[in-house]
C-alpha positions as a Python dict, from the first residue, in 0.01 Angstrom:
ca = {
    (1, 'X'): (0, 0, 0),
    (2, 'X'): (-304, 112, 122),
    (3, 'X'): (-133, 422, 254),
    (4, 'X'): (26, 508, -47),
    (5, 'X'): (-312, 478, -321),
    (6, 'X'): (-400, 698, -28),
    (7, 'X'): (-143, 957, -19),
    (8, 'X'): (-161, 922, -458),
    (9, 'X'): (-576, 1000, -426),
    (10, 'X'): (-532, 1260, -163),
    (11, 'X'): (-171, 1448, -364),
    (12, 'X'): (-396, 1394, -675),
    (13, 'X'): (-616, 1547, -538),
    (14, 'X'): (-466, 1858, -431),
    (15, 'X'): (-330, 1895, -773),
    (16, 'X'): (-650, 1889, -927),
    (17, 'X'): (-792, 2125, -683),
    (18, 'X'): (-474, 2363, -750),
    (19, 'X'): (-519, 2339, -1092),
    (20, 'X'): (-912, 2454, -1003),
    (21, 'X'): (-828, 2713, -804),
    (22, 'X'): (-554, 2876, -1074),
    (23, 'X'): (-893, 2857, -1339),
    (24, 'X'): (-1079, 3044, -1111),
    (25, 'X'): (-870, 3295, -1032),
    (26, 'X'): (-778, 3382, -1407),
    (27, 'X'): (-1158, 3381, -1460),
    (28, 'X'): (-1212, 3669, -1171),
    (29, 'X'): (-971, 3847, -1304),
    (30, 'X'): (-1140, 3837, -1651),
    (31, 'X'): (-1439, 3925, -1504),
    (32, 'X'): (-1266, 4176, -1307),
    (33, 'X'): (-1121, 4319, -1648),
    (34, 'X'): (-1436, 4289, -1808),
    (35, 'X'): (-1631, 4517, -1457),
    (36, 'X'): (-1390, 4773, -1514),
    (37, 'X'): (-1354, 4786, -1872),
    (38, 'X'): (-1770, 4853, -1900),
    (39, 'X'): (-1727, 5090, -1578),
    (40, 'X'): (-1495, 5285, -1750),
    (41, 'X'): (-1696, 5309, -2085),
    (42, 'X'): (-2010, 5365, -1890),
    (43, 'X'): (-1896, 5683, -1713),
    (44, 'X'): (-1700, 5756, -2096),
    (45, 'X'): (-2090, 5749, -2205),
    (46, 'X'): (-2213, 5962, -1872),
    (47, 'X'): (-1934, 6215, -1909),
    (48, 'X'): (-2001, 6241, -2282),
    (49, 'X'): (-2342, 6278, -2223),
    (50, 'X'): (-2294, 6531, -1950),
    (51, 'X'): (-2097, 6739, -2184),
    (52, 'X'): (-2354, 6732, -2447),
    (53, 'X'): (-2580, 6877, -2242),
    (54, 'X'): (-2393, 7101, -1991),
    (55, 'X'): (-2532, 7497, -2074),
    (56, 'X'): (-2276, 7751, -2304),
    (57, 'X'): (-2218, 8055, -2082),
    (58, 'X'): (-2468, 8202, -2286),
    (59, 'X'): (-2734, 7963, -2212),
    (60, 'X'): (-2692, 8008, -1877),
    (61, 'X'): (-2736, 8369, -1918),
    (62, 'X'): (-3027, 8371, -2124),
    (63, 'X'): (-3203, 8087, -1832),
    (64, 'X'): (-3104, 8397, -1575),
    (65, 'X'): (-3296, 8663, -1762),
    (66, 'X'): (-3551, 8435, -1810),
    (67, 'X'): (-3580, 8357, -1473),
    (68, 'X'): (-3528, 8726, -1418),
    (69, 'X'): (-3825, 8778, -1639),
    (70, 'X'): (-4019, 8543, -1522),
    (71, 'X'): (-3981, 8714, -1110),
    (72, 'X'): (-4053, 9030, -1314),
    (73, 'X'): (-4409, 8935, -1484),
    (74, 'X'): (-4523, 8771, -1138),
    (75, 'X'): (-4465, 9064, -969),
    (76, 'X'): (-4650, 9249, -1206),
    (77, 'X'): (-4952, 9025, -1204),
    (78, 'X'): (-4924, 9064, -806),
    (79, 'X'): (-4932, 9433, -855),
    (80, 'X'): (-5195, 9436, -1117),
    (81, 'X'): (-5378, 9218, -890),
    (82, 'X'): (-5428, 9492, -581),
    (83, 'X'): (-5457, 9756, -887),
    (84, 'X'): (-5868, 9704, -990),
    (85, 'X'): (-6051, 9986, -1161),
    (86, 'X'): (-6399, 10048, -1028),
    (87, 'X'): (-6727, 10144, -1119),
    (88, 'X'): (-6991, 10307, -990),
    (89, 'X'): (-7250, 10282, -1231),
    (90, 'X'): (-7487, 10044, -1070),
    (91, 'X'): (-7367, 10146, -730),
    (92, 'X'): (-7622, 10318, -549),
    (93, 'X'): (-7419, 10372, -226),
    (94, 'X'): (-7205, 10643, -422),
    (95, 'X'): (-7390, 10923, -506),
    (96, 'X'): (-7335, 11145, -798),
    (97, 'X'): (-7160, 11463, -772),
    (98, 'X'): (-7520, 11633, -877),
    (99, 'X'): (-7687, 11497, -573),
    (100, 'X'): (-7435, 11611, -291),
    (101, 'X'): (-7555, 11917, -56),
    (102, 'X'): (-7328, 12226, -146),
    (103, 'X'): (-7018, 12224, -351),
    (104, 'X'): (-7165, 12455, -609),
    (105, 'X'): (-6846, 12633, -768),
    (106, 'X'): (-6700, 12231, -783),
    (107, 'X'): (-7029, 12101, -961),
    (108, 'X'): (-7095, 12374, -1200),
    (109, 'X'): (-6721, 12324, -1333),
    (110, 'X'): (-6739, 11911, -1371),
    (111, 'X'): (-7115, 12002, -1521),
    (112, 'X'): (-6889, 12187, -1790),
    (113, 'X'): (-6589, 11986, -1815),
    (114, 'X'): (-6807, 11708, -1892),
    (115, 'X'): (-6959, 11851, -2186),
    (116, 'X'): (-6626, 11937, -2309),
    (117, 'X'): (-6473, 11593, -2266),
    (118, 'X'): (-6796, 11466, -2479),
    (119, 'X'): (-6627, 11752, -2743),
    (120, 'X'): (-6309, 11740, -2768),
    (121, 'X'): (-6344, 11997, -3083),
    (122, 'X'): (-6457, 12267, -2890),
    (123, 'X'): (-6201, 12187, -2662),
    (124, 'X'): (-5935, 12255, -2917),
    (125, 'X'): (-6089, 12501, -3134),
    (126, 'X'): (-6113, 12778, -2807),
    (127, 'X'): (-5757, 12676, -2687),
    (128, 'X'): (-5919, 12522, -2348),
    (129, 'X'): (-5684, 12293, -2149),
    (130, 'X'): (-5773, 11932, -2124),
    (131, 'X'): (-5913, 11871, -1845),
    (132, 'X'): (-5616, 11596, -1714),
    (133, 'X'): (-5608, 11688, -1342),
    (134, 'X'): (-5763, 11857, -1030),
    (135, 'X'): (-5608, 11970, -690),
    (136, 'X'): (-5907, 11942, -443),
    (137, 'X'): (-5798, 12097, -91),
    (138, 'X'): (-5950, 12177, 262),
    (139, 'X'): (-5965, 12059, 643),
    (140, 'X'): (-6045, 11725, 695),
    (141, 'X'): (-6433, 11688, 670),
    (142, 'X'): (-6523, 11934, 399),
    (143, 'X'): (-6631, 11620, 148),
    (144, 'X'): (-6304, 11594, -80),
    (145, 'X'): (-6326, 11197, -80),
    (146, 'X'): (-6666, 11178, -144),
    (147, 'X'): (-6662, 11435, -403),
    (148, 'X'): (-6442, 11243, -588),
    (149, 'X'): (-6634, 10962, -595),
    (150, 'X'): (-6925, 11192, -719),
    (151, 'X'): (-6740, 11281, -1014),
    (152, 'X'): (-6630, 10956, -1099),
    (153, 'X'): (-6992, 10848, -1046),
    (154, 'X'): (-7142, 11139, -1334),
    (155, 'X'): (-6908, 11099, -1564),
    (156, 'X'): (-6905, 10713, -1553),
    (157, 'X'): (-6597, 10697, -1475),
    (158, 'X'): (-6325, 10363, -1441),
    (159, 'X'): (-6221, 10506, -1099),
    (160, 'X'): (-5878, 10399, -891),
    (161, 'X'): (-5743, 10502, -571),
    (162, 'X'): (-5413, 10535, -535),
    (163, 'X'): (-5263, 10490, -206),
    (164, 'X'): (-4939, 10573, -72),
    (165, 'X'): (-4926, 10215, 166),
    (166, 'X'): (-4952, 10077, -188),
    (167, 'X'): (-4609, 10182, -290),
    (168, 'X'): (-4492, 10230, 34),
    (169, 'X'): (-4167, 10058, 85),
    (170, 'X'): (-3866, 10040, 390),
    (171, 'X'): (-3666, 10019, 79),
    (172, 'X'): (-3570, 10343, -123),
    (173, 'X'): (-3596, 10240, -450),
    (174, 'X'): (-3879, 9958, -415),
    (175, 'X'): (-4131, 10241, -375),
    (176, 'X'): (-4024, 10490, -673),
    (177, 'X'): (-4036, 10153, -906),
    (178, 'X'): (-4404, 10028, -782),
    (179, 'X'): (-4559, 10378, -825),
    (180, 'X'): (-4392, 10407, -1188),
    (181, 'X'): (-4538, 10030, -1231),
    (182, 'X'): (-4899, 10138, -1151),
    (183, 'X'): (-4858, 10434, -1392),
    (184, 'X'): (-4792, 10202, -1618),
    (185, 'X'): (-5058, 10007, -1547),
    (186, 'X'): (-5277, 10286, -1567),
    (187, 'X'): (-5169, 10428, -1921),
    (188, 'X'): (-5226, 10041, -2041),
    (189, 'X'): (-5584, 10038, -1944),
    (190, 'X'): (-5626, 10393, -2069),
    (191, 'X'): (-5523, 10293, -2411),
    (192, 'X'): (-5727, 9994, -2392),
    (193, 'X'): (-6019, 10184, -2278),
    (194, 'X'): (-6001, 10480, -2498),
    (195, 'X'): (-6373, 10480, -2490),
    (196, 'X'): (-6397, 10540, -2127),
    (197, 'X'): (-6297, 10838, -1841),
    (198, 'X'): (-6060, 10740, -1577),
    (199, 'X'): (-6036, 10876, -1272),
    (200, 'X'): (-5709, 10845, -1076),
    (201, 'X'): (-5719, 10959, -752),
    (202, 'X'): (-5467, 11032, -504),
    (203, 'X'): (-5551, 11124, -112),
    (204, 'X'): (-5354, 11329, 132),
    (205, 'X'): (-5083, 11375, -165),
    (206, 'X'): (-4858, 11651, 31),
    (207, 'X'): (-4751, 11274, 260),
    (208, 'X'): (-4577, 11233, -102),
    (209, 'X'): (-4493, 11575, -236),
    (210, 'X'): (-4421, 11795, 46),
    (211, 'X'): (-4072, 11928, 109),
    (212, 'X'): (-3918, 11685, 360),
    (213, 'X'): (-3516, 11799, 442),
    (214, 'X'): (-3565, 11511, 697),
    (215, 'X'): (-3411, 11163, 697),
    (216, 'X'): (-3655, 11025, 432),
    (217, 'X'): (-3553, 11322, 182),
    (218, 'X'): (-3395, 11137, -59),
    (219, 'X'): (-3623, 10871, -93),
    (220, 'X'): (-3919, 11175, -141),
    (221, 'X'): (-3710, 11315, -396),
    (222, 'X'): (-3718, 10997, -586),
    (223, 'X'): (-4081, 10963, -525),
    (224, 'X'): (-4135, 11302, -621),
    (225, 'X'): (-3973, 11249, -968),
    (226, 'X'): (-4189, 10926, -1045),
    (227, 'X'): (-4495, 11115, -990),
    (228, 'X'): (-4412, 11427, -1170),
    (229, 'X'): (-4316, 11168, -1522),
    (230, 'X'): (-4579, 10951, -1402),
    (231, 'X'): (-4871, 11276, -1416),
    (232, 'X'): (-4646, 11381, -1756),
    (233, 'X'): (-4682, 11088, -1945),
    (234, 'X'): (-5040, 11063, -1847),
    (235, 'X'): (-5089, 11403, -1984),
    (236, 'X'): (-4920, 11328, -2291),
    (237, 'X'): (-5028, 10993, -2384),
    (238, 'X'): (-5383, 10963, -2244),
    (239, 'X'): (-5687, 11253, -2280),
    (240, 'X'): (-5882, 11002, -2134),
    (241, 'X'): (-5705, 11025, -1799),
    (242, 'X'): (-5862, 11248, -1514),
    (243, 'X'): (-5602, 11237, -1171),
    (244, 'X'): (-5738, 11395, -895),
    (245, 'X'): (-5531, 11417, -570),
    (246, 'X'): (-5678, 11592, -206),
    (247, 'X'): (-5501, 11743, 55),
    (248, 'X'): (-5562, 11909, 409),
    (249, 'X'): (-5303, 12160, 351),
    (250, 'X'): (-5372, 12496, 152),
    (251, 'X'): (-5080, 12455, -145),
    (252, 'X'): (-4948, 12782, -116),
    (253, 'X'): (-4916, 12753, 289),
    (254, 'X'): (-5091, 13045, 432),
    (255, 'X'): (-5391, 12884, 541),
    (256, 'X'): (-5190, 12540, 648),
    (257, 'X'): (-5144, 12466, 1030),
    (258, 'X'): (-4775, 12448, 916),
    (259, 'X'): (-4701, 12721, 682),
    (260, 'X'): (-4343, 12543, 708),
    (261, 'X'): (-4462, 12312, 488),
    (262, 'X'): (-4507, 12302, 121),
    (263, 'X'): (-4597, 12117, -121),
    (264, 'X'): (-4354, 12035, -419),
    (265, 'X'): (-4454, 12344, -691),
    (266, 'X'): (-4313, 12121, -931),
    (267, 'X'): (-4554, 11876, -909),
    (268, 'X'): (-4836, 12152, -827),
    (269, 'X'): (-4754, 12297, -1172),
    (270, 'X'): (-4894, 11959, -1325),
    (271, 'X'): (-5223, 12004, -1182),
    (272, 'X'): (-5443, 12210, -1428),
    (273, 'X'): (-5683, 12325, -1227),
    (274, 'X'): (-5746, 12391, -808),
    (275, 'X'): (-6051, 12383, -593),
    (276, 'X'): (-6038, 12476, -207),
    (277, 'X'): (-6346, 12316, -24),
    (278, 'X'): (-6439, 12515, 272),
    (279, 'X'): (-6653, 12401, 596),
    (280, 'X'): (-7027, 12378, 524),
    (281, 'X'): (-7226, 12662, 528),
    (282, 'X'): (-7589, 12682, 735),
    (283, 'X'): (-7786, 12633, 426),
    (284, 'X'): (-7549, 12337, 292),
    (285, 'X'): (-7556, 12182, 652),
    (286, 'X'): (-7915, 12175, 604),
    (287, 'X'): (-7964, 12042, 323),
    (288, 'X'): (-7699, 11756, 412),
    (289, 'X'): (-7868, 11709, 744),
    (290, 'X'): (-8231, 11635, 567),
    (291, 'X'): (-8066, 11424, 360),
    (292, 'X'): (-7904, 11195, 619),
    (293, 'X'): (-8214, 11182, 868),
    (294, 'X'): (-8449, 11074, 551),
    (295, 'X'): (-8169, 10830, 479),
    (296, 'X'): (-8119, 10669, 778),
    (297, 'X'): (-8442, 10680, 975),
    (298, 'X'): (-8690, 10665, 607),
    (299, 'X'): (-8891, 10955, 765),
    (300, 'X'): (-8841, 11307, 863),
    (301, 'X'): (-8764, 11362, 1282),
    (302, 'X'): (-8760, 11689, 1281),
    (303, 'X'): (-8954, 11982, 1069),
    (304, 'X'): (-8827, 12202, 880),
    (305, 'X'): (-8790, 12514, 1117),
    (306, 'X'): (-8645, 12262, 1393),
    (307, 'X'): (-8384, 12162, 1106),
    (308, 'X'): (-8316, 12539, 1011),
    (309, 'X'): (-8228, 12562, 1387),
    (310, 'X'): (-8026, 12259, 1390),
    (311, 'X'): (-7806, 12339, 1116),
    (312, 'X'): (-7740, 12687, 1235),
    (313, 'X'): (-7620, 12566, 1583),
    (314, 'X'): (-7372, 12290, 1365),
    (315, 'X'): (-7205, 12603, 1179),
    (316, 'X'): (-7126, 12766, 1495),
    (317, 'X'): (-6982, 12453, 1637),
    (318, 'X'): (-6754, 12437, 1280),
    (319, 'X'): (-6893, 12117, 1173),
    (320, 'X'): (-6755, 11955, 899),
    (321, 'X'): (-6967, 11719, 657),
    (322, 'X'): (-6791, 11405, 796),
    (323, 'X'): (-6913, 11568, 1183),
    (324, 'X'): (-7251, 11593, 1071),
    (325, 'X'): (-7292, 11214, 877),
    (326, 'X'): (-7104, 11088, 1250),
    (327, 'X'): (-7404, 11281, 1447),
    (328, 'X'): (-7655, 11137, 1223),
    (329, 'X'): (-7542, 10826, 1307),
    (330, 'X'): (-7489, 10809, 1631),
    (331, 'X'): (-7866, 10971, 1694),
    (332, 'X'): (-8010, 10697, 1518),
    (333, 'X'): (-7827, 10459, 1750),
    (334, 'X'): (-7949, 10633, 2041),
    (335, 'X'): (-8278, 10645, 1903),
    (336, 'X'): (-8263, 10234, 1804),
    (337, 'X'): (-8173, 10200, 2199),
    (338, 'X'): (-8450, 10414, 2328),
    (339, 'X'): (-8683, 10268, 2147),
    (340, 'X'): (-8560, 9878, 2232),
    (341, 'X'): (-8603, 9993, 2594),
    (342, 'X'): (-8937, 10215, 2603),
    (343, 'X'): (-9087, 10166, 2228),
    (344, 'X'): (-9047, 10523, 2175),
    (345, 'X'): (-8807, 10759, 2143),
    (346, 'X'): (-8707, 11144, 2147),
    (347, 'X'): (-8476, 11233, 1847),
    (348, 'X'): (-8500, 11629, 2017),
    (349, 'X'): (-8309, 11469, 2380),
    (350, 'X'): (-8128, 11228, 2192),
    (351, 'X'): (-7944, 11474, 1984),
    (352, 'X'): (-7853, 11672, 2249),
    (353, 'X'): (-7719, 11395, 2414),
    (354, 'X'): (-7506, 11290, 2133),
    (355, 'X'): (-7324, 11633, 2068),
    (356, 'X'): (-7272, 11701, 2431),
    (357, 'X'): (-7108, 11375, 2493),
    (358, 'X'): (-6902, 11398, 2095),
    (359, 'X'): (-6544, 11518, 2145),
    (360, 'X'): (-6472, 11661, 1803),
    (361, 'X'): (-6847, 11860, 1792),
    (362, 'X'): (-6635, 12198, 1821),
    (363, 'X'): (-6344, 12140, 1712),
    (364, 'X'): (-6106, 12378, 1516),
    (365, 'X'): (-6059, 12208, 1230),
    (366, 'X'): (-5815, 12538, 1056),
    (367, 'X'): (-5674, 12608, 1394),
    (368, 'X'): (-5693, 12224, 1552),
    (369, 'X'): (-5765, 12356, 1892),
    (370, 'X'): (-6114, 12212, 2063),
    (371, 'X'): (-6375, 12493, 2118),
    (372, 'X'): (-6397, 12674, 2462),
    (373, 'X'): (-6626, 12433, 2653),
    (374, 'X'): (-6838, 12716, 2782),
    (375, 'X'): (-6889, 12850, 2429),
    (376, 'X'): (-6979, 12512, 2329),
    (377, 'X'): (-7220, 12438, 2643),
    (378, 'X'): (-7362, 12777, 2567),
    (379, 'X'): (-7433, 12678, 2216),
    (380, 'X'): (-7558, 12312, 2307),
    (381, 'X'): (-7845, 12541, 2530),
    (382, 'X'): (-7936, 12741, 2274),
    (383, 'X'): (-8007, 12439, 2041),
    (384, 'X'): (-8194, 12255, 2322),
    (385, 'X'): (-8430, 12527, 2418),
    (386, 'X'): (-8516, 12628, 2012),
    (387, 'X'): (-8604, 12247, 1985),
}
């Protein structure tokens, strides 16, 4: 009996717990139903959503050239930002065009030029060409740099240098497209200076406009043709625009070291005007020469008949202007030292010592060959026994 109620409880029980198990089990699978079902309307949703906002073909073309755009204006403002327009107004290290020893035929034409730009009636009225561009050339040395600089400075000039590492590129057509970008650049601020001269200037321009049949031809050529439209539009579009480029070759080729060489006569043809600067002259190194040893030292070294002296003996050597500022400044080192070690010093030994021991005192500059050393010893005797 007592087996049996047990058996009953126990088989009862297992029933109930069957029954149990069968309720659980439909439940899960309600539940299961009820995971998927909102699984499959939540990704409905995502997906719906997804295709709301996926880009037409179009948008994704206009978010490329507005990313395009975007690459374009930042490389422009990285440009811009190594393009800065100086002036020299207030800066007394760059001297005015008026204050540089020789250079006469160069300063009585800006002295002119000047008083046409101030008129542009005149200008018109005699049929005179605007004065949009100047070809300064000459052996290294003869002041073509710093005359620049001195024009810029008289006419209060916005001044820019434009060099060729600037748009210098390993690739062929990254080069042509920065130097057309700067011209731009350049005809911007014209027009938004219309007020003001601009002086654009261009050193050793043949390393961009000579004839090159070499490896690099092609991208020249292209180089070439940016710089002829770039001077053209300048021309056209801006009378406020001066461009000055320099050379060390003579244009035409005679005087060059390498007649072989040319520079582009298309591009030539847009300057309006040429000035050859030639080695300094006695009286010019003289005058230069005072004005360095005044500059440097704040007093006078040598008189006047000991400078006459001293600048003859530099014109047979075949100084240059950037030869004699180098002397100048070496001497006053040498002096600086002499005096640190005796409290005196002898400018008269001191210069001798300087051009004796100078490699380039005596060199060629036309012919690039160094001077015969006994020439040049003779000459360095000469000096030292009229001091």
């Amino acid at each position: 009996m007592i087996i049996k109620e047990t058996y009953s409880k126990i088989h009862f029980g297992s029933a109930e717990n069957s029954k149990h198990d069968k309720s659980t089990k439909h439940n899960n699978r309600k539940n299961a139903d009820k995971i998927l079902i909102g699984t499959a309307l939540g990704l409905a949703v995502i997906n719906t959503a997804l295709l709301v906002k996926k880009p037409s073909q179009k948008k994704v073309e206009e978010m490329v050239k507005d990313k395009f755009l975007e690459e374009q204006i930042k490389n422009r403002k990285l440009l811009f930002s190594k393009f800065k327009f100086e002036s020299f107004k207030d800066n007394d290290k760059i001297a005015s065009i008026d204050d540089l020893a020789g250079l006469e035929q160069l300063k009585d034409f800006i002295n002119k030029q000047q008083v046409l730009l101030k008129n542009k009636n005149i200008q018109k009225e005699h049929n005179i060409d605007n004065f949009s561009s100047l070809l300064l050339w000459g052996v290294p040395g003869t002041g073509k740099t710093t005359a620049v600089l001195g024009i810029a400075k008289k006419l209060d000039a916005d001044f820019i240098r434009l060099d060729k590492e600037l748009f210098d590129s390993e690739f062929i057509s990254k080069g042509p497209r920065q130097l057309a970008e700067y011209f731009r650049n350049i005809e911007m601020h014209a027009k938004n200076h219309k007020d003001k001269n601009i002086v654009v200037f261009m050193d050793e321009i043949d390393s961009t406009i000579s004839v090159d049949r070499g490896l690099e031809a092609k991208q020249d050529d292209v180089l070439v043709n940016t710089l002829k439209q770039g001077l053209t539009d300048l021309q056209q579009k801006c009378d406020n625009v001066i461009f000055i480029g320099a050379t060390n070759k003579d244009p035409n080729g005679i005087k060059s070291d390498n007649t072989a060489v040319r520079l582009n006569s298309a591009v030539l043809s847009r300057f309006n005007y040429q000035f050859e600067l030639k080695l300094p002259e006695p009286k010019t190194i003289q005058e230069a020469w005072t004005k360095l040893m005044k500059t440097k030292s704040g007093k006078d070294k040598f008189t006047n008949k000991q400078n006459e002296i001293i600048a003859q003996k530099f014109a047979e050597l075949g100084m240059s202007f950037r030869d004699i500022k180098n002397t100048a400044n070496k001497l006053n080192i040498e002096d600086a030292v002499e005096f640190c070690r005796k409290g005196s010093y002898n400018s008269k030994a001191n210069l001798i010592n300087v051009i004796k021991n100078d490699e380039k005192t005596g060199y060629d500059h036309v012919k690039k060959i160094e001077m015969d050393k006994n020439k040049k010893a003779k000459i360095l005797e000469e000096l030292k026994a009229g001091l």
